[in-house]
Every structure is written in C-alpha cells, then in structure tokens.
mmCIF file of C-alpha atoms in Angstrom:
data_model
loop_
_atom_site.group_PDB
_atom_site.id
_atom_site.type_symbol
_atom_site.label_atom_id
_atom_site.label_comp_id
_atom_site.label_asym_id
_atom_site.label_seq_id
_atom_site.Cartn_x
_atom_site.Cartn_y
_atom_site.Cartn_z
ATOM 1 C CA MET A 283 -118.766 18.663 -28.857
ATOM 2 C CA THR A 284 -116.244 16.183 -27.658
ATOM 3 C CA PRO A 285 -112.860 15.777 -29.176
ATOM 4 C CA LEU A 286 -113.460 12.114 -30.342
ATOM 5 C CA LEU A 287 -116.834 13.206 -31.759
ATOM 6 C CA ALA A 288 -115.135 15.984 -33.664
ATOM 7 C CA VAL A 289 -112.810 13.511 -35.343
ATOM 8 C CA GLY A 290 -115.433 10.938 -35.993
ATOM 9 C CA LEU A 291 -117.521 13.745 -37.873
ATOM 10 C CA SER A 292 -114.281 14.759 -39.619
ATOM 11 C CA VAL A 293 -113.705 10.992 -40.710
ATOM 12 C CA LEU A 294 -117.073 10.705 -42.238
ATOM 13 C CA LEU A 295 -116.803 14.070 -44.237
ATOM 14 C CA HIS A 296 -113.214 13.246 -45.244
ATOM 15 C CA VAL A 297 -114.193 9.905 -46.700
ATOM 16 C CA SER A 298 -117.263 11.429 -48.611
ATOM 17 C CA TRP A 299 -115.118 13.677 -50.549
ATOM 18 C CA ASN A 300 -112.159 11.256 -51.034
ATOM 19 C CA LEU A 301 -114.299 8.791 -52.457
ATOM 20 C CA LEU A 302 -115.635 11.512 -54.905
ATOM 21 C CA THR A 303 -112.042 12.392 -55.803
ATOM 22 C CA ARG A 304 -111.327 8.665 -56.841
ATOM 23 C CA ARG A 305 -114.410 8.559 -58.969
ATOM 24 C CA THR A 306 -113.711 12.118 -60.847
ATOM 25 C CA HIS A 307 -111.578 12.402 -63.837
ATOM 26 C CA SER A 308 -108.160 13.716 -63.249
ATOM 27 C CA ASP A 309 -108.328 16.159 -65.695
ATOM 28 C CA ALA A 310 -111.154 17.777 -63.560
ATOM 29 C CA ASN A 311 -108.587 18.563 -60.871
ATOM 30 C CA PHE A 312 -111.339 17.904 -58.240
ATOM 31 C CA LEU A 313 -109.123 19.390 -55.304
ATOM 32 C CA TRP A 314 -108.760 22.717 -57.248
ATOM 33 C CA TRP A 315 -112.398 23.137 -57.293
ATOM 34 C CA ILE A 316 -113.608 22.385 -53.771
ATOM 35 C CA VAL A 317 -110.613 24.197 -51.981
ATOM 36 C CA GLY A 318 -111.485 27.237 -54.129
ATOM 37 C CA LEU A 319 -115.310 27.001 -53.510
ATOM 38 C CA HIS A 320 -115.070 25.964 -49.947
ATOM 39 C CA VAL A 321 -112.939 29.507 -49.220
ATOM 40 C CA LEU A 322 -115.237 31.330 -51.484
ATOM 41 C CA THR A 323 -118.431 29.947 -49.742
ATOM 42 C CA PHE A 324 -117.467 30.094 -46.043
ATOM 43 C CA ALA A 325 -114.905 32.937 -45.806
ATOM 44 C CA PRO A 326 -117.492 35.655 -45.890
ATOM 45 C CA PHE A 327 -119.352 34.078 -42.739
ATOM 46 C CA THR A 328 -116.102 32.795 -40.678
ATOM 47 C CA MET A 329 -113.326 35.116 -41.348
ATOM 48 C CA PRO A 330 -114.384 37.928 -39.250
ATOM 49 C CA ALA A 331 -114.413 35.570 -36.392
ATOM 50 C CA PHE A 332 -110.986 34.530 -37.352
ATOM 51 C CA LEU A 333 -109.467 38.058 -37.743
ATOM 52 C CA GLN A 334 -111.101 39.011 -34.216
ATOM 53 C CA ALA A 335 -109.318 36.115 -32.798
ATOM 54 C CA ALA A 336 -106.031 36.861 -34.564
ATOM 55 C CA GLN A 337 -106.257 40.488 -33.160
ATOM 56 C CA SER A 338 -106.273 38.974 -29.628
ATOM 57 C CA ALA A 339 -103.553 36.228 -30.412
ATOM 58 C CA PRO A 340 -101.285 37.581 -33.561
ATOM 59 C CA VAL A 341 -99.633 34.217 -33.641
ATOM 60 C CA LEU A 342 -102.717 32.885 -35.531
ATOM 61 C CA TYR A 343 -101.537 34.858 -38.648
ATOM 62 C CA LEU A 344 -98.104 33.149 -38.429
ATOM 63 C CA CYS A 345 -99.900 29.815 -38.102
ATOM 64 C CA ALA A 346 -102.210 30.497 -40.909
ATOM 65 C CA ALA A 347 -99.176 31.452 -43.159
ATOM 66 C CA ILE A 348 -97.276 28.550 -42.187
ATOM 67 C CA SER A 349 -100.062 25.950 -42.530
ATOM 68 C CA GLY A 350 -101.280 27.496 -45.924
ATOM 69 C CA ILE A 351 -97.576 27.226 -47.333
ATOM 70 C CA ALA A 352 -97.258 23.724 -45.905
ATOM 71 C CA ASN A 353 -100.722 22.681 -47.464
ATOM 72 C CA GLY A 354 -100.007 24.133 -50.633
ATOM 73 C CA LEU A 355 -96.595 22.154 -50.902
ATOM 74 C CA TYR A 356 -98.500 19.099 -49.602
ATOM 75 C CA PHE A 357 -100.891 19.318 -52.412
ATOM 76 C CA LEU A 358 -97.947 19.550 -54.868
ATOM 77 C CA GLY A 359 -96.026 16.609 -53.363
ATOM 78 C CA LEU A 360 -99.144 14.536 -53.291
ATOM 79 C CA ARG A 361 -100.127 15.209 -56.861
ATOM 80 C CA ALA A 362 -96.588 14.598 -57.943
ATOM 81 C CA ALA A 363 -96.436 11.255 -56.373
ATOM 82 C CA TYR A 364 -99.843 10.324 -57.979
ATOM 83 C CA HIS A 365 -98.379 10.795 -61.231
ATOM 84 C CA VAL A 366 -95.897 7.883 -60.817
ATOM 85 C CA ALA A 367 -97.805 5.623 -58.353
ATOM 86 C CA PRO A 368 -101.313 4.713 -57.484
ATOM 87 C CA ALA A 369 -103.340 6.853 -54.659
ATOM 88 C CA SER A 370 -104.152 3.513 -52.888
ATOM 89 C CA ALA A 371 -100.373 3.036 -52.428
ATOM 90 C CA VAL A 372 -99.196 6.701 -51.778
ATOM 91 C CA TYR A 373 -101.873 8.078 -49.770
ATOM 92 C CA PRO A 374 -101.489 5.410 -46.897
ATOM 93 C CA MET A 375 -97.996 5.916 -46.836
ATOM 94 C CA VAL A 376 -98.198 9.674 -46.558
ATOM 95 C CA ARG A 377 -100.931 9.406 -43.637
ATOM 96 C CA SER A 378 -98.252 7.370 -41.475
ATOM 97 C CA SER A 379 -96.912 10.756 -40.679
ATOM 98 C CA PRO A 380 -98.149 10.541 -36.907
ATOM 99 C CA LEU A 381 -94.838 8.893 -36.228
ATOM 100 C CA LEU A 382 -92.989 11.861 -37.290
ATOM 101 C CA ILE A 383 -95.216 14.253 -35.491
ATOM 102 C CA ALA A 384 -94.935 12.299 -32.354
ATOM 103 C CA VAL A 385 -91.102 12.442 -32.495
ATOM 104 C CA ILE A 386 -91.080 15.974 -33.191
ATOM 105 C CA GLU A 387 -93.681 16.906 -30.454
ATOM 106 C CA THR A 388 -91.353 14.843 -27.987
ATOM 107 C CA LEU A 389 -88.117 16.386 -29.085
ATOM 108 C CA PHE A 390 -89.021 20.034 -29.413
ATOM 109 C CA PHE A 391 -92.770 20.550 -27.609
ATOM 110 C CA ALA A 392 -91.631 18.753 -24.482
ATOM 111 C CA ARG A 393 -94.852 16.464 -25.142
ATOM 112 C CA ASP A 394 -94.238 13.160 -22.873
ATOM 113 C CA PHE A 395 -95.991 9.961 -24.873
ATOM 114 C CA SER A 396 -96.279 6.951 -22.879
ATOM 115 C CA LEU A 397 -95.011 3.426 -24.074
ATOM 116 C CA TRP A 398 -98.569 2.529 -25.092
ATOM 117 C CA SER A 399 -98.982 5.650 -27.020
ATOM 118 C CA TRP A 400 -95.673 4.966 -29.053
ATOM 119 C CA LEU A 401 -96.992 1.289 -29.582
ATOM 120 C CA ALA A 402 -100.631 2.358 -30.745
ATOM 121 C CA ILE A 403 -99.260 4.886 -33.264
ATOM 122 C CA LEU A 404 -96.522 2.394 -34.412
ATOM 123 C CA VAL A 405 -99.363 -0.453 -34.950
ATOM 124 C CA ALA A 406 -101.566 2.022 -36.808
ATOM 125 C CA ALA A 407 -98.528 2.879 -39.014
ATOM 126 C CA SER A 408 -97.602 -0.489 -39.829
ATOM 127 C CA GLY A 409 -101.273 -1.218 -41.002
ATOM 128 C CA LEU A 410 -101.068 1.867 -43.185
ATOM 129 C CA TRP A 411 -97.734 0.429 -44.917
ATOM 130 C CA LEU A 412 -99.327 -2.951 -45.357
ATOM 131 C CA ILE A 413 -102.303 -1.199 -47.222
ATOM 132 C CA ALA A 414 -99.876 0.877 -49.261
ATOM 133 C CA THR A 415 -98.011 -2.200 -50.572
ATOM 134 C CA CYS A 416 -100.928 -4.563 -51.045
ATOM 135 C CA SER A 417 -100.133 -5.000 -54.943
ATOM 136 C CA HIS A 418 -96.988 -5.690 -56.603
ATOM 137 C CA ASP A 419 -97.364 -3.056 -59.194
ATOM 138 C CA GLY A 420 -98.023 -0.543 -56.264
ATOM 139 C CA VAL A 421 -94.827 -1.423 -54.603
ATOM 140 C CA ARG A 422 -92.914 -1.061 -57.680
ATOM 141 C CA ARG A 423 -94.250 2.323 -58.596
ATOM 142 C CA LEU A 424 -94.149 3.376 -55.007
ATOM 143 C CA SER A 425 -90.312 2.947 -55.114
ATOM 144 C CA LYS A 426 -90.471 5.984 -57.720
ATOM 145 C CA ALA A 427 -92.792 8.001 -55.683
ATOM 146 C CA TRP A 428 -91.302 7.805 -52.235
ATOM 147 C CA PRO A 429 -89.394 10.980 -52.309
ATOM 148 C CA TYR A 430 -92.615 13.016 -53.175
ATOM 149 C CA ALA A 431 -94.713 10.933 -50.574
ATOM 150 C CA LEU A 432 -92.068 11.610 -48.069
ATOM 151 C CA PHE A 433 -92.120 15.303 -48.897
ATOM 152 C CA ALA A 434 -95.891 15.240 -48.563
ATOM 153 C CA ALA A 435 -95.596 13.320 -45.277
ATOM 154 C CA SER A 436 -93.313 16.062 -43.908
ATOM 155 C CA MET A 437 -95.498 18.871 -45.023
ATOM 156 C CA THR A 438 -98.304 17.107 -43.018
ATOM 157 C CA VAL A 439 -96.129 17.208 -39.934
ATOM 158 C CA VAL A 440 -95.563 20.988 -40.480
ATOM 159 C CA TYR A 441 -99.182 22.100 -41.030
ATOM 160 C CA SER A 442 -100.391 19.770 -38.014
ATOM 161 C CA LEU A 443 -97.833 21.171 -35.674
ATOM 162 C CA SER A 444 -98.797 24.514 -36.774
ATOM 163 C CA ASP A 445 -102.401 23.877 -36.436
ATOM 164 C CA LYS A 446 -101.821 22.548 -33.001
ATOM 165 C CA ALA A 447 -100.156 25.872 -32.075
ATOM 166 C CA ALA A 448 -103.182 27.642 -33.363
ATOM 167 C CA ALA A 449 -105.863 25.473 -31.954
ATOM 168 C CA VAL A 450 -105.522 26.869 -28.243
ATOM 169 C CA HIS A 451 -106.660 30.277 -29.660
ATOM 170 C CA LEU A 452 -109.561 29.124 -31.732
ATOM 171 C CA ASP A 453 -112.644 29.588 -29.439
ATOM 172 C CA GLY A 454 -115.283 27.596 -31.317
ATOM 173 C CA LEU A 455 -115.763 25.646 -34.457
ATOM 174 C CA HIS A 456 -116.869 28.608 -36.579
ATOM 175 C CA VAL A 457 -113.250 30.271 -35.617
ATOM 176 C CA ALA A 458 -111.654 27.064 -36.723
ATOM 177 C CA VAL A 459 -113.344 27.059 -40.058
ATOM 178 C CA GLY A 460 -112.178 30.911 -40.526
ATOM 179 C CA TYR A 461 -108.592 29.793 -39.900
ATOM 180 C CA VAL A 462 -109.073 26.905 -42.378
ATOM 181 C CA CYS A 463 -110.365 29.353 -44.970
ATOM 182 C CA ALA A 464 -107.301 31.573 -44.377
ATOM 183 C CA ASN A 465 -104.704 28.712 -44.871
ATOM 184 C CA TYR A 466 -106.688 27.030 -47.688
ATOM 185 C CA ALA A 467 -106.700 30.424 -49.637
ATOM 186 C CA ILE A 468 -102.773 30.223 -49.571
ATOM 187 C CA GLY A 469 -102.719 26.617 -50.274
ATOM 188 C CA TRP A 470 -105.191 27.170 -53.238
ATOM 189 C CA LEU A 471 -102.634 29.341 -54.896
ATOM 190 C CA PHE A 472 -100.402 26.496 -55.142
ATOM 191 C CA LEU A 473 -103.022 24.469 -56.652
ATOM 192 C CA CYS A 474 -103.499 27.229 -59.258
ATOM 193 C CA GLY A 475 -99.784 27.492 -60.171
ATOM 194 C CA GLU A 476 -99.794 23.635 -60.545
ATOM 195 C CA GLN A 477 -103.009 23.554 -62.636
ATOM 196 C CA LYS A 478 -101.473 26.282 -64.977
ATOM 197 C CA ARG A 479 -97.875 24.818 -65.348
ATOM 198 C CA ARG A 480 -99.492 21.397 -66.054
ATOM 199 C CA THR A 481 -102.238 22.077 -68.293
ATOM 200 C CA ARG A 482 -101.390 25.817 -69.415
ATOM 201 C CA ARG A 483 -104.935 26.654 -68.057
ATOM 202 C CA TRP A 484 -105.960 28.346 -65.128
ATOM 203 C CA ILE A 485 -109.382 26.509 -64.997
ATOM 204 C CA PRO A 486 -109.618 22.777 -65.337
ATOM 205 C CA VAL A 487 -111.063 21.589 -68.674
ATOM 206 C CA ILE A 488 -113.673 19.387 -66.918
ATOM 207 C CA THR A 489 -116.268 20.536 -64.289
ATOM 208 C CA PRO A 490 -117.315 17.809 -61.887
ATOM 209 C CA SER A 491 -121.155 17.178 -61.226
ATOM 210 C CA LYS A 492 -122.812 19.703 -58.978
ATOM 211 C CA ARG A 493 -123.498 17.304 -56.547
ATOM 212 C CA ALA A 494 -119.893 16.224 -56.270
ATOM 213 C CA LEU A 495 -118.757 19.814 -55.964
ATOM 214 C CA LEU A 496 -121.548 20.477 -53.094
ATOM 215 C CA ILE A 497 -120.462 17.550 -51.009
ATOM 216 C CA GLY A 498 -116.793 18.098 -51.616
ATOM 217 C CA MET A 499 -117.091 21.863 -50.773
ATOM 218 C CA LEU A 500 -118.770 21.202 -47.590
ATOM 219 C CA GLY A 501 -116.583 18.314 -46.466
ATOM 220 C CA VAL A 502 -112.954 19.458 -47.391
ATOM 221 C CA GLY A 503 -112.624 22.508 -44.994
ATOM 222 C CA THR A 504 -115.131 21.276 -42.440
ATOM 223 C CA ALA A 505 -113.319 18.121 -41.943
ATOM 224 C CA TYR A 506 -109.998 19.870 -41.552
ATOM 225 C CA ALA A 507 -111.510 22.463 -38.875
ATOM 226 C CA LEU A 508 -113.085 19.569 -36.985
ATOM 227 C CA VAL A 509 -109.478 17.896 -36.581
ATOM 228 C CA ILE A 510 -108.080 21.432 -35.453
ATOM 229 C CA TYR A 511 -111.093 21.701 -33.096
ATOM 230 C CA ALA A 512 -110.041 18.531 -31.638
ATOM 231 C CA MET A 513 -106.473 19.525 -31.240
ATOM 232 C CA ARG A 514 -107.542 21.962 -28.362
ATOM 233 C CA TRP A 515 -107.530 18.703 -26.175
ATOM 234 C CA LEU A 516 -105.438 16.270 -28.088
ATOM 235 C CA PRO A 517 -101.889 15.849 -29.127
ATOM 236 C CA ALA A 518 -101.282 16.400 -32.763
ATOM 237 C CA ALA A 519 -99.952 12.878 -33.229
ATOM 238 C CA TYR A 520 -103.197 11.425 -31.590
ATOM 239 C CA ALA A 521 -105.760 13.682 -33.679
ATOM 240 C CA VAL A 522 -103.901 12.800 -36.824
ATOM 241 C CA THR A 523 -103.838 9.243 -36.147
ATOM 242 C CA LEU A 524 -107.532 9.113 -35.186
ATOM 243 C CA THR A 525 -108.259 10.601 -38.710
ATOM 244 C CA ASN A 526 -106.837 7.778 -40.396
ATOM 245 C CA ALA A 527 -110.016 5.868 -39.582
ATOM 246 C CA GLY A 528 -111.143 7.179 -42.970
ATOM 247 C CA ILE A 529 -108.481 5.020 -44.670
ATOM 248 C CA VAL A 530 -109.951 2.031 -42.882
ATOM 249 C CA LEU A 531 -113.411 3.009 -44.121
ATOM 250 C CA THR A 532 -112.259 3.833 -47.711
ATOM 251 C CA VAL A 533 -110.556 0.483 -47.885
ATOM 252 C CA VAL A 534 -113.696 -1.376 -46.988
ATOM 253 C CA LEU A 535 -115.960 0.723 -49.199
ATOM 254 C CA GLY A 536 -113.460 0.244 -51.861
ATOM 255 C CA ILE A 537 -113.701 -3.484 -51.743
ATOM 256 C CA VAL A 538 -117.439 -3.779 -51.224
ATOM 257 C CA TRP A 539 -118.668 -0.774 -53.444
ATOM 258 C CA LEU A 540 -115.791 -0.198 -55.822
ATOM 259 C CA LYS A 541 -114.935 -3.662 -56.433
ATOM 260 C CA GLU A 542 -111.366 -3.001 -55.757
ATOM 261 C CA HIS A 543 -110.239 -6.596 -55.095
ATOM 262 C CA GLU A 544 -106.630 -6.704 -55.790
ATOM 263 C CA GLY A 545 -104.617 -7.498 -52.634
ATOM 264 C CA TRP A 546 -107.848 -7.467 -50.624
ATOM 265 C CA ARG A 547 -106.428 -9.922 -47.945
ATOM 266 C CA GLN A 548 -103.450 -7.705 -47.054
ATOM 267 C CA ARG A 549 -105.570 -4.575 -47.270
ATOM 268 C CA ILE A 550 -108.014 -5.885 -44.822
ATOM 269 C CA PHE A 551 -105.350 -7.292 -42.530
ATOM 270 C CA GLY A 552 -103.624 -3.997 -42.613
ATOM 271 C CA SER A 553 -106.890 -2.228 -41.961
ATOM 272 C CA ALA A 554 -107.414 -4.355 -38.848
ATOM 273 C CA LEU A 555 -104.019 -3.166 -37.633
ATOM 274 C CA VAL A 556 -104.887 0.419 -38.043
ATOM 275 C CA LEU A 557 -108.095 -0.298 -36.298
ATOM 276 C CA VAL A 558 -106.205 -1.756 -33.292
ATOM 277 C CA GLY A 559 -103.899 1.364 -33.249
ATOM 278 C CA LEU A 560 -106.734 3.724 -33.303
ATOM 279 C CA ILE A 561 -108.693 1.800 -30.673
ATOM 280 C CA GLY A 562 -105.483 2.113 -28.644
ATOM 281 C CA VAL A 563 -105.265 5.895 -29.291
ATOM 282 C CA GLY A 564 -108.909 6.410 -28.686
ATOM 283 C CA LEU A 565 -108.556 4.840 -25.175
ATOM 284 C CA LEU A 566 -105.527 7.081 -24.388
ATOM 285 C CA SER A 567 -107.446 9.968 -25.299
ATOM 286 C CA SER A 568 -110.663 9.379 -23.479
#
C-alpha cells in the first residue's frame, strides 16, 4: 500500500465517523464510545505485535505514552472549544496545525522543506481559516474558543511528531493499529474523567445506534493507524495536511446532504484553497 493510498483510505474512514459524530446527540459522547470500543475490539489481536515491536525498539513505549497523553489532552481541548463555539468553526482551525508541525520539524528535526512545500501548506491552512470563519456567529464565538482550539492544535503537533518517531519502527499496518490501541487506551482515560466530571456519570446517558457504533469503532482507530503507516515515508506535516481532504469532503457533504447552507460560498472557496494545497503536497509527496 502506497502512502497516498493509505492517507486516502484514512480520509474516507475519518469522514464516515465524523459525520456520524455531528448527527449524534452530544449527551451520547460518541467519541467516548467509539474510542473505547476500538481498543476493546482490536487490542487483543494487534497488541501482541506492537509489544513484540516495542521489545526491539523500546522508544515505542515512550511514543505511545506521549501520544496517548497528547491525544487525551487534545480530546479535552476540543470538547472545551465545542462548548463555546460550533464544531464547524473550531475543527478547521485546529486542523491548521501542519504549519506548526512544519516549523517544529524544521527547527528541531532538521527537516528541509522547499519553498513550494511551505506555500502548499500555507494555502491549505488559509482555506481552513476561511472555512472556520464562514459565519458571523461562528467568528464571534470562535473568539472565545481560540485558547482551547490553540491548545488542541498544539496537542496535535505533539502526538503527530511522536507518531512520526514511532512510525519507522512499526513494520506493518497491524503493528500500527496495536500502537494506536496503546495510545488510545491512555487517551480514553481522559475521556472517562471528562465524562465523569461533566455529567457525574462514568457512562453516557445515551447509547448511539448499533450501526453508528460499528462504523465509528471501525473507523476511528483504523484511520489514525493508516496515517501513522504513511508517516513511515512522509514528513508529519505532509501526512497531516493530506488528511485535511476529509474536511473538504465534509464541507461538500454538509452542504449537499445535511443542507448546511450558511456561508456556503466562503466554505466552498476555502475548500477550493485547501484542495489546491493538498494537490501541491500530494505532488511533492509522490
């Protein structure tokens, strides 16, 4: 499987469970369910391969711990931002993190990005900012959410760079899924703590439909593992930028399928910019 094919499959899986999240009642805490179920389902089959790989490369234990904590904090930052601003404004802003990733890869990991790479990443990020600010209400509320969104973006940088360091030691997709199960198990503990603090219940009061749980459980960790698999060959900034194709697809489906027409012209223009940036990164990656 080529890196670009892995990212493409990841995008489709990510969009599927993301759309289900938007259509599930917030009291169901959909992410709590699907992350926990993914670990419960896949860990028995993939963790032995991950542990065997970690015996040869103990740094994988450290990477899984760092990514797990960063993912947990990312979940908390994202949920806090969603309480004060709509997801349609917050999430694109958070996903502009490849700019930060590229800066850190350049400064601390001696990664040499060409001028065209910087331009493609910047164009994609500009499109995401346009999508995030497509409604006046979203902009007003985003001004209150930006500290949480910035925190979530910074955690994306941490776990992406940690995953990049782990990727070279993950020989095969099944090992990458085992690695995801290890760090998701840590991240899920943060979701449990947030669920208990917010509702005084360990288990959400609403259970999503079986179909939604099945799609979400299969997609949430597998999509993540496919990106880590692609990172064996791609810089972290490239891999994370390419996954933002999911936001473009979500915008189009939101307008056509969910009838989300507010600010649709700006969202379409922003999506077009993201697409231009993705094509640039894709050409540089091939």
